Amino acid sequence: MNEEALKETLLDIMDEARNLDASELEVIPGTNILVKKGRVDEFKAYARFYFQLANHVPTVGNEDYLNIVFDSLKEEMVDAKKMAQEEKQEALYTVNKNEIERFNKLQNSLNTNRSDQDRYRKLLEELSKKDITDTRVWQEITNLQNTLATLRENEIILKNAMIDVKNKVNGEVKKVIEAEMATIRNAYLNAKRGTNTSFGLDNASILANDKETYDNLYILLKIIENVNEKDPIICINNTLCVNPHQEDAVKELLPKIDLLHIETKNKKEEKIEKPNDKLIKDISKELDRLKELIAKAKANKKEKATLEKEQEKLIRVLNYLNKANEQEFALTPIWDIAYVNGPDREAFINLIKTTSYFHGYDPDVKLMEENEKLIKDLKDYLTSLEDKVRNYQGINNIPLTKVNDAIIMPEDKEEYENILAIINILTSSKDNLYKVSEGGNVSYQDLAKYKELISKTKYFAPKVSEEEKIANQNKEVEKKIEAELTELIKRAKNTPNALLAEGKEILASDLEEYNLLSEQYKMLKSVDANEALVEVNGALINAGKELEYRNLLDNLNDLQTKRLSNETTVTPLTNSEQRSDYKENSNEALVNQNTQEEEVEPVPSSEPKEIVSTEKLQSNNQEQNLVEPEEDVVQSLLDKGLGAAKKIGEKLGKRKAVKAIRKTKKKEWWQKHKKQVILIGLLLIIVSMNLSTLVPAMIYANSCLAQAAPLLSGITGAINHSLASFVGGIGAINYNIAAGYTLQAMLVALGKIGVIGLSSFAVMKTLLAKKLESVPDRLPDPFKKDLIDKIKEFSHNVVHDRARAKEQINSAGDTLKEAGMNAVYNIDSNNINLNKELMNEKMAYDASYTEAYPELPASINDNDLAEAQERIDERARHMASELNSNFIEENPDILSTVNNNLDEALSSSPKHMKEETPVEFASRVNSNLQKATEKLDPEARHMKEEPTELDIENLPTNVVKLPAEIPDDWDMYLLENAKEESRGR
Amino acid sequence: MNIDDIITLEDNVEYMVLDIVELNQEKYLYCIEIDSEERPKQEYKYFKEVIEDGVLYTEEVEDPNILETIISMLTMNHINDVKNEEQDV
């Protein structure tokens, strides 16, 4: 297939998708391209070949080509459609253009005819009032009547001619509309299965995408067909002719029909303006004006000669401009007004500089005007320097300096001389001036010297804004506050077991000082540069807040002095320098202390944008993560200063948008390993959440998977070492046991979240402990229905998606190791507690349930309860003794064996994962782990065998057993219900 | 979202959807983070699927009770799967 054929096929697929229902479409993974279901691979293959052919690329490394090809073809599709529309528009426009012009002429004639008729009728009326016996009057009346008759005949002829034109114009439009409608109808006939279809207003079957266009065309067609020839006719948008009352409807429709939206056509024919058109026009006008002036100045030879010279120059200018317009070559802009060819630039500038006409446009003239203003300012500045001397009039022995006859202060001598030099340069700068950002325009040869001079003068020194001034001045004070606040935090850290201020990282005793410092900091940060300022102890404050600020400083100083006098050991406190003029004595001490403190890293003074939490300092403060809003600034500074910030928002539960969904590229790998990946993840969470009831399910799942690759058997063997002994060995755990425990866990969990109400929960538990099928008959409605519904819903949720691919084993490096370690430490002890809790819960529910429904047998009688309690106690005693003796003794061996073997199996896994095939990796790890398993737990061998069915009647007595009345297939009953439910849906 | 899909979140982290359960008409996803070679990393996640204003989001499950429930359901799914596979073998 060649490039063109590939392109056509791809366009065909894209066009097909455009008309299909969403349910028939499929997204190409990794893109937003939609194609018909089942054509993804086809599209990808064609797109890949097309990309390679079109770009001469032999191979494509990634799937970016899909989007590239799609976008380019989409653009091409739109362009092609647009071009086809434009061609049709053009054809229609060409055909109708002359006719519509004719129509307009006819319309004008008709208007004239009608106004003539009106005029003559009025004359006739006037004449009729006269004496009609008068022959001349009679004759005139007769003439007028003849003329009016002719006019009326002409009117009919004009009208008929206009109707003919209307028919021609509308006939062409009608042809186009009908052809387009037929095309749309044909598109439906050629549509493929699954395409979205609809009906047009004429009940024709069409594609849904075409409906709007088809209906608009249909309405327009009906309008055209219903033009009343007896009524006036007008032409709209140079497109078609209708009655005036149809005008609004047509004007609304035309923009919606691309095919007939011809309005833009005329715009295309507009003349393209050339760069010098406007200037040429203006100069031509100027030349006309000069011509007149020359004619008038005949007598004044001098004036005439000047005008003629100007005229001659402007004609030369015109030549340059026309040349640039017509034979454009390296066009160069001149003075933002003219464009000339590059080689003509110099000659042109020299020419226009000599003309009066261009004088106002000369940029040098503008710059020289700026210089004049600057020179004036500089001279005023020199005068101000001279005036300084006058301030010392009458004082003897003041050393003065003389520069160019001016007497100035000696310290101003250099400044004065520099300014004089600058003025000289500015005065002599006339041609080809360069603008200097600091001020002034000078010629290139003076530029360096001028810049050097202005860099030395105070006059040109950068102006500091009020805001900057405040920021600079207050910076030091702010830094000191930051340091003091940091000290308060440090003091809290270094004072164990002390009471902390609520919600703060500081001592409760420091709260007042902390609040005052925070307030001071906020005041400094909120100084408004637009208001009057006063300086208070080195800081700039708004005059309106001076008193408040001084009071705050007083309070702060008192507080710190008081604390210092109370303290026996030297602890923090700083920031006293700024308050030195208030309490000098105490301040000295504070300053001294401040210098003893270790340096605190400077804290950025800008306001923080986010709220941060700090390291938890004390146990009574552990729940406090958020800082109160008004203290954001300070708290943020503290956190940054200590470098112990920890962002909130990193917590769980953050919502994240899904950017893309795709299928795996390593389907085979995942098929082989997914089940183990799932198992490991579940094991991890089960262990970390102490959900020991789910452990049998893990053992069961692992025992099944172990037949293929007993990767986890070492781990589960170890973690369930104790548990296994109570259920007749790991190998004894079958599906019923695992599912029973899992359901039990699920019921508890569902009860907690309210999915199953408390009473239902109790009954559900009873149901699980009794024969399921016999209970519903005894339950009163609607309770029964509610319960059955809940069971069905619950079962459905459990098994809603069982039709999944067959996946197998996986390896999972450190996760596996971590799971094993955590499990070894936690599972047994947690298991005892949880089972005990569950049993107590079960007994409590059963008791209340029996009370509420006395007709139902109690699930556990008094003896059972006593027995159960005894079993739990026995189990707890047994576990405790095992943990204290055997297990602890065995533990080091188990741990070390697990560790050694895991290390051996997994230490090189990251490196090997890429080098080995999954099968090789699994085989190597399995082999190592199998060794560990065999050493750890001889019973793990059972896992390779068929799991032994558990004899429920003969379970060891210390197990929370599933009641014997439960049918063997009780879980299947639930599953069947769910299946039926699913089928019902 | 479906089981076995690879989803890319706004932080450009990719996850394989291992399993999905429904609870109270909400979809919960059991996912594992994957690297650029689609190998599993050590991060397992339990997300709730949220659709808001036509935009698909994931929200990590925080409520321990919900988490406990969906883990039970996922565990049940898992043992049913391995049982079926065992029967098929």
PDB file of N, CA and C in Angstrom, chain A residues 652 655-666 669-670 674-675 677-678 681-682 685 697 700 735 743 746 749 752-753 797-798 800-802 804 806-807 814-815 913, chain B residues 3-6 8 10-12 14 18-20 22 30 37-40 42 44 46 52 56-60 62 65 68-69 71-73 76-78 80-81 83 85 88:
ATOM      1  N   LEU A 652      -2.995  11.111  53.312  1.00  0.00           N
ATOM      2  CA  LEU A 652      -3.803  10.290  52.417  1.00  0.00           C
ATOM      3  C   LEU A 652      -5.078  11.026  52.048  1.00  0.00           C
ATOM      4  N   ARG A 655      -7.122  14.078  46.393  1.00  0.00           N
ATOM      5  CA  ARG A 655      -7.742  13.712  45.127  1.00  0.00           C
ATOM      6  C   ARG A 655      -6.815  14.038  43.976  1.00  0.00           C
ATOM      7  N   LYS A 656      -6.684  13.097  43.065  1.00  0.00           N
ATOM      8  CA  LYS A 656      -5.822  13.341  41.911  1.00  0.00           C
ATOM      9  C   LYS A 656      -6.581  12.993  40.636  1.00  0.00           C
ATOM     10  N   ALA A 657      -6.441  13.852  39.644  1.00  0.00           N
ATOM     11  CA  ALA A 657      -7.120  13.614  38.379  1.00  0.00           C
ATOM     12  C   ALA A 657      -6.411  12.497  37.620  1.00  0.00           C
ATOM     13  N   VAL A 658      -7.191  11.721  36.909  1.00  0.00           N
ATOM     14  CA  VAL A 658      -6.622  10.666  36.070  1.00  0.00           C
ATOM     15  C   VAL A 658      -6.289  11.278  34.717  1.00  0.00           C
ATOM     16  N   LYS A 659      -5.006  11.257  34.364  1.00  0.00           N
ATOM     17  CA  LYS A 659      -4.572  11.887  33.110  1.00  0.00           C
ATOM     18  C   LYS A 659      -4.773  10.968  31.911  1.00  0.00           C
ATOM     19  N   ALA A 660      -4.498   9.695  32.130  1.00  0.00           N
ATOM     20  CA  ALA A 660      -4.590   8.779  30.994  1.00  0.00           C
ATOM     21  C   ALA A 660      -4.889   7.378  31.485  1.00  0.00           C
ATOM     22  N   ILE A 661      -5.524   6.625  30.634  1.00  0.00           N
ATOM     23  CA  ILE A 661      -5.782   5.205  30.917  1.00  0.00           C
ATOM     24  C   ILE A 661      -5.294   4.430  29.709  1.00  0.00           C
ATOM     25  N   ARG A 662      -4.544   3.397  29.964  1.00  0.00           N
ATOM     26  CA  ARG A 662      -4.083   2.594  28.828  1.00  0.00           C
ATOM     27  C   ARG A 662      -3.979   1.129  29.251  1.00  0.00           C
ATOM     28  N   LYS A 663      -3.697   0.304  28.282  1.00  0.00           N
ATOM     29  CA  LYS A 663      -3.512  -1.108  28.578  1.00  0.00           C
ATOM     30  C   LYS A 663      -2.024  -1.375  28.763  1.00  0.00           C
ATOM     31  N   THR A 664      -1.737  -2.452  29.452  1.00  0.00           N
ATOM     32  CA  THR A 664      -0.329  -2.767  29.691  1.00  0.00           C
ATOM     33  C   THR A 664       0.353  -3.224  28.400  1.00  0.00           C
ATOM     34  N   LYS A 665       1.630  -2.898  28.338  1.00  0.00           N
ATOM     35  CA  LYS A 665       2.411  -3.361  27.197  1.00  0.00           C
ATOM     36  C   LYS A 665       3.035  -4.723  27.526  1.00  0.00           C
ATOM     37  N   LYS A 666       2.959  -5.096  28.801  1.00  0.00           N
ATOM     38  CA  LYS A 666       3.577  -6.363  29.211  1.00  0.00           C
ATOM     39  C   LYS A 666       2.493  -7.294  29.735  1.00  0.00           C
ATOM     40  N   TRP A 669       3.603 -10.690  31.131  1.00  0.00           N
ATOM     41  CA  TRP A 669       4.255 -10.631  32.450  1.00  0.00           C
ATOM     42  C   TRP A 669       3.210 -10.522  33.547  1.00  0.00           C
ATOM     43  N   TRP A 670       2.244  -9.630  33.296  1.00  0.00           N
ATOM     44  CA  TRP A 670       1.221  -9.423  34.321  1.00  0.00           C
ATOM     45  C   TRP A 670       0.319 -10.642  34.467  1.00  0.00           C
ATOM     46  N   LYS A 674       0.387 -11.485  38.271  1.00  0.00           N
ATOM     47  CA  LYS A 674      -0.571 -10.594  38.924  1.00  0.00           C
ATOM     48  C   LYS A 674      -1.117 -11.153  40.231  1.00  0.00           C
ATOM     49  N   LYS A 675      -1.424 -12.440  40.245  1.00  0.00           N
ATOM     50  CA  LYS A 675      -2.027 -13.001  41.455  1.00  0.00           C
ATOM     51  C   LYS A 675      -1.108 -12.846  42.661  1.00  0.00           C
ATOM     52  N   VAL A 677       1.190 -10.539  42.976  1.00  0.00           N
ATOM     53  CA  VAL A 677       1.239  -9.106  43.303  1.00  0.00           C
ATOM     54  C   VAL A 677       0.043  -8.766  44.187  1.00  0.00           C
ATOM     55  N   ILE A 678      -1.118  -9.293  43.814  1.00  0.00           N
ATOM     56  CA  ILE A 678      -2.333  -9.042  44.602  1.00  0.00           C
ATOM     57  C   ILE A 678      -2.173  -9.617  46.001  1.00  0.00           C
ATOM     58  N   GLY A 681       0.189  -7.592  48.231  1.00  0.00           N
ATOM     59  CA  GLY A 681      -0.416  -6.328  48.658  1.00  0.00           C
ATOM     60  C   GLY A 681      -1.449  -6.553  49.742  1.00  0.00           C
ATOM     61  N   LEU A 682      -2.269  -7.581  49.555  1.00  0.00           N
ATOM     62  CA  LEU A 682      -3.305  -7.858  50.553  1.00  0.00           C
ATOM     63  C   LEU A 682      -2.663  -8.287  51.872  1.00  0.00           C
ATOM     64  N   ILE A 685      -1.384  -5.223  53.744  1.00  0.00           N
ATOM     65  CA  ILE A 685      -2.398  -4.370  54.384  1.00  0.00           C
ATOM     66  C   ILE A 685      -3.087  -5.122  55.514  1.00  0.00           C
ATOM     67  N   ALA A 697      -7.392 -16.773  54.644  1.00  0.00           N
ATOM     68  CA  ALA A 697      -7.594 -16.597  53.197  1.00  0.00           C
ATOM     69  C   ALA A 697      -6.248 -16.452  52.496  1.00  0.00           C
ATOM     70  N   TYR A 700      -4.701 -19.835  52.361  1.00  0.00           N
ATOM     71  CA  TYR A 700      -5.353 -20.653  51.332  1.00  0.00           C
ATOM     72  C   TYR A 700      -4.891 -20.222  49.935  1.00  0.00           C
ATOM     73  N   TYR A 735     -10.862 -23.937  51.211  1.00  0.00           N
ATOM     74  CA  TYR A 735     -11.611 -22.757  50.747  1.00  0.00           C
ATOM     75  C   TYR A 735     -12.712 -22.372  51.736  1.00  0.00           C
ATOM     76  N   LEU A 743     -15.604 -13.931  55.173  1.00  0.00           N
ATOM     77  CA  LEU A 743     -16.965 -13.398  55.273  1.00  0.00           C
ATOM     78  C   LEU A 743     -17.223 -12.810  56.653  1.00  0.00           C
ATOM     79  N   MET A 746     -15.711  -9.578  56.728  1.00  0.00           N
ATOM     80  CA  MET A 746     -16.448  -8.638  55.898  1.00  0.00           C
ATOM     81  C   MET A 746     -17.710  -8.164  56.616  1.00  0.00           C
ATOM     82  N   ALA A 749     -16.817  -5.648  59.125  1.00  0.00           N
ATOM     83  CA  ALA A 749     -16.470  -4.380  58.476  1.00  0.00           C
ATOM     84  C   ALA A 749     -17.711  -3.682  57.934  1.00  0.00           C
ATOM     85  N   LYS A 752     -19.631  -2.086  60.592  1.00  0.00           N
ATOM     86  CA  LYS A 752     -19.006  -0.845  61.075  1.00  0.00           C
ATOM     87  C   LYS A 752     -19.347   0.349  60.192  1.00  0.00           C
ATOM     88  N   ILE A 753     -19.453   0.120  58.893  1.00  0.00           N
ATOM     89  CA  ILE A 753     -19.721   1.266  58.019  1.00  0.00           C
ATOM     90  C   ILE A 753     -21.212   1.433  57.755  1.00  0.00           C
ATOM     91  N   ASN A 797     -21.601  -7.735  45.607  1.00  0.00           N
ATOM     92  CA  ASN A 797     -20.368  -6.951  45.737  1.00  0.00           C
ATOM     93  C   ASN A 797     -19.146  -7.844  45.855  1.00  0.00           C
ATOM     94  N   VAL A 798     -19.375  -8.939  46.556  1.00  0.00           N
ATOM     95  CA  VAL A 798     -18.240  -9.842  46.773  1.00  0.00           C
ATOM     96  C   VAL A 798     -17.769 -10.463  45.469  1.00  0.00           C
ATOM     97  N   HIS A 800     -18.759  -9.599  42.205  1.00  0.00           N
ATOM     98  CA  HIS A 800     -19.260  -8.912  41.022  1.00  0.00           C
ATOM     99  C   HIS A 800     -18.390  -9.086  39.795  1.00  0.00           C
ATOM    100  N   ASP A 801     -17.160  -9.354  39.974  1.00  0.00           N
ATOM    101  CA  ASP A 801     -16.307  -9.361  38.787  1.00  0.00           C
ATOM    102  C   ASP A 801     -15.378 -10.573  38.810  1.00  0.00           C
ATOM    103  N   ARG A 802     -15.995 -11.692  38.585  1.00  0.00           N
ATOM    104  CA  ARG A 802     -15.197 -12.909  38.678  1.00  0.00           C
ATOM    105  C   ARG A 802     -14.649 -13.365  37.337  1.00  0.00           C
ATOM    106  N   ARG A 804     -12.491 -12.889  35.156  1.00  0.00           N
ATOM    107  CA  ARG A 804     -11.246 -12.195  34.832  1.00  0.00           C
ATOM    108  C   ARG A 804     -10.206 -13.174  34.304  1.00  0.00           C
ATOM    109  N   LYS A 806      -6.886 -15.301  33.722  1.00  0.00           N
ATOM    110  CA  LYS A 806      -6.195 -16.188  34.663  1.00  0.00           C
ATOM    111  C   LYS A 806      -4.772 -15.682  34.873  1.00  0.00           C
ATOM    112  N   GLU A 807      -4.552 -15.115  36.044  1.00  0.00           N
ATOM    113  CA  GLU A 807      -3.216 -14.603  36.299  1.00  0.00           C
ATOM    114  C   GLU A 807      -2.462 -15.548  37.230  1.00  0.00           C
ATOM    115  N   ASP A 814      11.470  -6.290  48.064  1.00  0.00           N
ATOM    116  CA  ASP A 814      11.504  -5.873  49.453  1.00  0.00           C
ATOM    117  C   ASP A 814      10.136  -5.914  50.116  1.00  0.00           C
ATOM    118  N   THR A 815       9.116  -5.701  49.320  1.00  0.00           N
ATOM    119  CA  THR A 815       7.762  -5.720  49.870  1.00  0.00           C
ATOM    120  C   THR A 815       7.518  -7.048  50.578  1.00  0.00           C
ATOM    121  N   MET A 913      16.250  -8.455  37.839  1.00  0.00           N
ATOM    122  CA  MET A 913      14.891  -8.356  37.291  1.00  0.00           C
ATOM    123  C   MET A 913      14.891  -7.978  35.821  1.00  0.00           C
TER     124      MET A 913
ATOM    125  N   ILE B   3     -10.314  -3.348  35.385  1.00  0.00           N
ATOM    126  CA  ILE B   3      -9.208  -4.150  35.919  1.00  0.00           C
ATOM    127  C   ILE B   3      -8.175  -4.324  34.819  1.00  0.00           C
ATOM    128  N   ASP B   4      -6.913  -4.288  35.197  1.00  0.00           N
ATOM    129  CA  ASP B   4      -5.763  -4.436  34.290  1.00  0.00           C
ATOM    130  C   ASP B   4      -5.448  -3.167  33.503  1.00  0.00           C
ATOM    131  N   ASP B   5      -6.225  -2.110  33.716  1.00  0.00           N
ATOM    132  CA  ASP B   5      -5.862  -0.834  33.082  1.00  0.00           C
ATOM    133  C   ASP B   5      -4.655  -0.242  33.794  1.00  0.00           C
ATOM    134  N   ILE B   6      -3.891   0.538  33.061  1.00  0.00           N
ATOM    135  CA  ILE B   6      -2.821   1.316  33.694  1.00  0.00           C
ATOM    136  C   ILE B   6      -3.279   2.760  33.688  1.00  0.00           C
ATOM    137  N   THR B   8      -2.636   6.800  34.682  1.00  0.00           N
ATOM    138  CA  THR B   8      -1.623   7.799  34.987  1.00  0.00           C
ATOM    139  C   THR B   8      -2.312   8.946  35.702  1.00  0.00           C
ATOM    140  N   GLU B  10      -2.364  12.729  37.863  1.00  0.00           N
ATOM    141  CA  GLU B  10      -1.873  14.061  37.495  1.00  0.00           C
ATOM    142  C   GLU B  10      -0.421  14.299  37.905  1.00  0.00           C
ATOM    143  N   ASP B  11       0.078  13.529  38.893  1.00  0.00           N
ATOM    144  CA  ASP B  11       1.483  13.679  39.279  1.00  0.00           C
ATOM    145  C   ASP B  11       2.382  12.772  38.437  1.00  0.00           C
ATOM    146  N   ASN B  12       1.813  12.221  37.378  1.00  0.00           N
ATOM    147  CA  ASN B  12       2.533  11.366  36.430  1.00  0.00           C
ATOM    148  C   ASN B  12       2.953  10.014  36.991  1.00  0.00           C
ATOM    149  N   GLU B  14       2.214   6.194  37.655  1.00  0.00           N
ATOM    150  CA  GLU B  14       1.364   5.214  36.981  1.00  0.00           C
ATOM    151  C   GLU B  14       1.023   4.056  37.921  1.00  0.00           C
ATOM    152  N   LEU B  18      -5.319  -3.549  39.900  1.00  0.00           N
ATOM    153  CA  LEU B  18      -5.284  -4.991  40.141  1.00  0.00           C
ATOM    154  C   LEU B  18      -6.681  -5.568  40.291  1.00  0.00           C
ATOM    155  N   ASP B  19      -7.535  -4.810  40.947  1.00  0.00           N
ATOM    156  CA  ASP B  19      -8.892  -5.319  41.154  1.00  0.00           C
ATOM    157  C   ASP B  19      -9.814  -4.135  41.454  1.00  0.00           C
ATOM    158  N   ILE B  20     -11.097  -4.379  41.270  1.00  0.00           N
ATOM    159  CA  ILE B  20     -12.084  -3.335  41.554  1.00  0.00           C
ATOM    160  C   ILE B  20     -13.234  -3.963  42.340  1.00  0.00           C
ATOM    161  N   GLU B  22     -17.104  -2.960  44.312  1.00  0.00           N
ATOM    162  CA  GLU B  22     -18.137  -1.934  44.431  1.00  0.00           C
ATOM    163  C   GLU B  22     -18.759  -2.008  45.807  1.00  0.00           C
ATOM    164  N   TYR B  30      -8.059  -1.293  43.589  1.00  0.00           N
ATOM    165  CA  TYR B  30      -6.881  -1.816  44.289  1.00  0.00           C
ATOM    166  C   TYR B  30      -5.741  -1.721  43.278  1.00  0.00           C
ATOM    167  N   GLU B  37       9.067   0.582  33.334  1.00  0.00           N
ATOM    168  CA  GLU B  37       9.040  -0.697  32.600  1.00  0.00           C
ATOM    169  C   GLU B  37       7.846  -1.553  32.993  1.00  0.00           C
ATOM    170  N   GLU B  38       6.931  -0.901  33.676  1.00  0.00           N
ATOM    171  CA  GLU B  38       5.696  -1.561  34.113  1.00  0.00           C
ATOM    172  C   GLU B  38       5.937  -2.651  35.134  1.00  0.00           C
ATOM    173  N   ARG B  39       7.045  -2.571  35.831  1.00  0.00           N
ATOM    174  CA  ARG B  39       7.287  -3.508  36.927  1.00  0.00           C
ATOM    175  C   ARG B  39       6.648  -2.941  38.185  1.00  0.00           C
ATOM    176  N   PRO B  40       6.123  -3.794  39.059  1.00  0.00           N
ATOM    177  CA  PRO B  40       5.497  -3.249  40.277  1.00  0.00           C
ATOM    178  C   PRO B  40       6.527  -2.648  41.221  1.00  0.00           C
ATOM    179  N   GLN B  42       6.817  -0.691  45.247  1.00  0.00           N
ATOM    180  CA  GLN B  42       6.370  -1.200  46.546  1.00  0.00           C
ATOM    181  C   GLN B  42       5.125  -0.511  47.071  1.00  0.00           C
ATOM    182  N   TYR B  44       1.362   0.011  47.244  1.00  0.00           N
ATOM    183  CA  TYR B  44      -0.008  -0.424  46.949  1.00  0.00           C
ATOM    184  C   TYR B  44      -0.947   0.700  47.349  1.00  0.00           C
ATOM    185  N   TYR B  46      -5.205   2.059  47.603  1.00  0.00           N
ATOM    186  CA  TYR B  46      -6.634   1.757  47.559  1.00  0.00           C
ATOM    187  C   TYR B  46      -7.347   3.069  47.243  1.00  0.00           C
ATOM    188  N   GLU B  52     -16.334  13.771  38.597  1.00  0.00           N
ATOM    189  CA  GLU B  52     -16.917  15.073  38.927  1.00  0.00           C
ATOM    190  C   GLU B  52     -16.783  15.985  37.718  1.00  0.00           C
ATOM    191  N   LEU B  56     -12.404  12.429  35.615  1.00  0.00           N
ATOM    192  CA  LEU B  56     -12.183  11.234  36.413  1.00  0.00           C
ATOM    193  C   LEU B  56     -11.075  11.501  37.425  1.00  0.00           C
ATOM    194  N   TYR B  57     -11.372  11.204  38.683  1.00  0.00           N
ATOM    195  CA  TYR B  57     -10.371  11.393  39.738  1.00  0.00           C
ATOM    196  C   TYR B  57     -10.195  10.094  40.519  1.00  0.00           C
ATOM    197  N   THR B  58      -9.070  10.001  41.211  1.00  0.00           N
ATOM    198  CA  THR B  58      -8.921   8.956  42.217  1.00  0.00           C
ATOM    199  C   THR B  58      -8.750   9.639  43.557  1.00  0.00           C
ATOM    200  N   GLU B  59      -9.260   8.990  44.575  1.00  0.00           N
ATOM    201  CA  GLU B  59      -9.158   9.569  45.902  1.00  0.00           C
ATOM    202  C   GLU B  59      -8.729   8.438  46.817  1.00  0.00           C
ATOM    203  N   GLU B  60      -7.642   8.629  47.530  1.00  0.00           N
ATOM    204  CA  GLU B  60      -7.163   7.543  48.374  1.00  0.00           C
ATOM    205  C   GLU B  60      -8.149   7.261  49.503  1.00  0.00           C
ATOM    206  N   GLU B  62      -9.303   6.707  52.980  1.00  0.00           N
ATOM    207  CA  GLU B  62      -8.734   7.042  54.285  1.00  0.00           C
ATOM    208  C   GLU B  62      -9.457   6.348  55.433  1.00  0.00           C
ATOM    209  N   ASN B  65     -12.546   1.943  58.265  1.00  0.00           N
ATOM    210  CA  ASN B  65     -13.637   0.973  58.187  1.00  0.00           C
ATOM    211  C   ASN B  65     -13.937   0.599  56.744  1.00  0.00           C
ATOM    212  N   GLU B  68     -11.125  -1.551  55.550  1.00  0.00           N
ATOM    213  CA  GLU B  68     -11.247  -2.911  56.065  1.00  0.00           C
ATOM    214  C   GLU B  68     -12.276  -3.697  55.241  1.00  0.00           C
ATOM    215  N   THR B  69     -13.359  -3.017  54.902  1.00  0.00           N
ATOM    216  CA  THR B  69     -14.417  -3.692  54.139  1.00  0.00           C
ATOM    217  C   THR B  69     -13.927  -4.068  52.748  1.00  0.00           C
ATOM    218  N   ILE B  71     -10.962  -4.412  51.727  1.00  0.00           N
ATOM    219  CA  ILE B  71      -9.891  -5.427  51.770  1.00  0.00           C
ATOM    220  C   ILE B  71     -10.505  -6.822  51.932  1.00  0.00           C
ATOM    221  N   SER B  72     -11.544  -6.891  52.763  1.00  0.00           N
ATOM    222  CA  SER B  72     -12.237  -8.188  52.908  1.00  0.00           C
ATOM    223  C   SER B  72     -12.806  -8.620  51.564  1.00  0.00           C
ATOM    224  N   MET B  73     -13.404  -7.663  50.867  1.00  0.00           N
ATOM    225  CA  MET B  73     -14.017  -8.002  49.584  1.00  0.00           C
ATOM    226  C   MET B  73     -12.951  -8.394  48.557  1.00  0.00           C
ATOM    227  N   MET B  76     -11.819 -11.790  49.342  1.00  0.00           N
ATOM    228  CA  MET B  76     -12.787 -12.795  48.882  1.00  0.00           C
ATOM    229  C   MET B  76     -12.645 -13.001  47.376  1.00  0.00           C
ATOM    230  N   ASN B  77     -12.539 -11.891  46.660  1.00  0.00           N
ATOM    231  CA  ASN B  77     -12.326 -12.008  45.210  1.00  0.00           C
ATOM    232  C   ASN B  77     -11.100 -12.855  44.909  1.00  0.00           C
ATOM    233  N   HIS B  78     -10.062 -12.574  45.660  1.00  0.00           N
ATOM    234  CA  HIS B  78      -8.790 -13.234  45.383  1.00  0.00           C
ATOM    235  C   HIS B  78      -8.882 -14.743  45.626  1.00  0.00           C
ATOM    236  N   ASN B  80     -11.525 -16.529  45.631  1.00  0.00           N
ATOM    237  CA  ASN B  80     -12.411 -17.120  44.613  1.00  0.00           C
ATOM    238  C   ASN B  80     -11.654 -17.323  43.307  1.00  0.00           C
ATOM    239  N   ASP B  81     -10.830 -16.338  42.982  1.00  0.00           N
ATOM    240  CA  ASP B  81     -10.044 -16.450  41.747  1.00  0.00           C
ATOM    241  C   ASP B  81      -9.100 -17.641  41.789  1.00  0.00           C
ATOM    242  N   LYS B  83      -9.294 -20.162  43.632  1.00  0.00           N
ATOM    243  CA  LYS B  83     -10.043 -21.419  43.688  1.00  0.00           C
ATOM    244  C   LYS B  83     -10.475 -21.837  42.274  1.00  0.00           C
ATOM    245  N   GLU B  85      -9.149 -20.996  39.524  1.00  0.00           N
ATOM    246  CA  GLU B  85      -7.982 -21.385  38.735  1.00  0.00           C
ATOM    247  C   GLU B  85      -7.564 -22.813  39.084  1.00  0.00           C
ATOM    248  N   ASP B  88      -9.797 -25.093  37.443  1.00  0.00           N
ATOM    249  CA  ASP B  88      -9.565 -25.141  35.990  1.00  0.00           C
ATOM    250  C   ASP B  88      -8.364 -25.986  35.630  1.00  0.00           C
TER     251      ASP B  88
END
